[in-house]
Amino acid sequence: VTKFSGKPLTTLSFALNRLIEVLDLTHFLHEDTQGISVHRFRKTLARIVALTLTNAQTILMDCFGHEDPNVTLCSYIMSDKLIVADVQRIQRELVILLAKDAINESESLGGLGGERVRDAKNKYLRLHQKSSLDPGDITEIAEMLTLDGRDWVVVMPGVICTLPRFSKGPCANRQGARNPGNCQTGCAHQILTAYNMSETDDMVSYVLTELKNALDQQSVTLSMWISHLRYWLYRWRSVYDKWANHPLVLAYGDPDFRREDIPA
Ligand code: SF4
């Protein structure tokens, strides 16, 4: 280290290897590995970016403004074509995995997107005259539903957006965009998971308690709690049915809402 102190760093890989030696961490390297190179971090970076693009777009949108994070990241920020290629490959794998989980749990899915997953599964079974799906079948349906690993994104815990590329969702005001921060209840592109059902039920219970407090205290937050109630109440028919006769739901629920509009 002393020999190179104060000299320009011509290669980061060299410095990294010296650091590993100085910190006595070489035993953590795989025995076949000849030292470490900065390229090793490319895959880690690609995985982190792909995970964020698939599972946490709201964070990226907060960072970059409400533009399409896919375009912003891959076209403007990540100039390294190899990293972009890795991101896209990993993103595709993650989306297919997401779809496989959805197919496996299709009977418990909610939202119109959930209905489409069930329909695709049943159609496949009918077409191939099968009573159950094997792993290869599930992969095939997952690729078909996601257009080979594109488009599906987790917009919040338990909510998957399946908006096709170049379409416009009710949450955004330009073509080819979604805005997870403004995800709308009842959107035709939504898949809701069983986790979302229990969360929705908990949220309705919580909102009703806060709504009652706001009423009792004649609080200015009353209209906010009414909006929250309408936001959460109409996602799942079973959750709606549970709370439909609650006096605050009767008084402050959406008068234009129709029960049959919630997918069964
Ligand atoms: S409103 Fe629809 S298109 Fe927009 S994020 Fe939610 S599910 Fe996707």
mmCIF file of C-alpha atoms and ligand atoms in Angstrom, residues 155 161 163 169-171 178-180 182-184 187 189-190, ligand 1:
data_model
loop_
_atom_site.group_PDB
_atom_site.id
_atom_site.type_symbol
_atom_site.label_atom_id
_atom_site.label_comp_id
_atom_site.label_asym_id
_atom_site.label_seq_id
_atom_site.Cartn_x
_atom_site.Cartn_y
_atom_site.Cartn_z
ATOM 1 C CA VAL A 155 -47.357 -0.655 -7.118
ATOM 2 C CA CYS A 161 -50.289 -3.301 -11.920
ATOM 3 C CA LEU A 163 -50.936 -1.991 -17.446
ATOM 4 C CA GLY A 169 -53.891 4.050 -16.732
ATOM 5 C CA PRO A 170 -56.528 6.102 -14.862
ATOM 6 C CA CYS A 171 -53.724 7.206 -12.523
ATOM 7 C CA ARG A 178 -48.624 4.631 -14.726
ATOM 8 C CA ASN A 179 -48.404 6.570 -11.507
ATOM 9 C CA PRO A 180 -48.235 4.102 -8.599
ATOM 10 C CA ASN A 182 -52.072 7.655 -7.530
ATOM 11 C CA CYS A 183 -53.198 4.023 -8.034
ATOM 12 C CA GLN A 184 -57.013 3.972 -8.302
ATOM 13 C CA CYS A 187 -58.688 -0.027 -12.038
ATOM 14 C CA HIS A 189 -55.324 -3.399 -14.689
ATOM 15 C CA GLN A 190 -55.080 -4.309 -11.003
HETATM 16 S S1 SF4 B 1 -54.456 2.852 -11.406
HETATM 17 FE FE1 SF4 B 1 -54.281 1.062 -12.726
HETATM 18 S S2 SF4 B 1 -52.751 1.621 -14.244
HETATM 19 FE FE2 SF4 B 1 -52.516 3.041 -12.533
HETATM 20 S S3 SF4 B 1 -50.981 2.116 -11.173
HETATM 21 FE FE3 SF4 B 1 -52.976 1.469 -10.430
HETATM 22 S S4 SF4 B 1 -53.329 -0.504 -11.429
HETATM 23 FE FE4 SF4 B 1 -51.701 0.527 -12.583
#
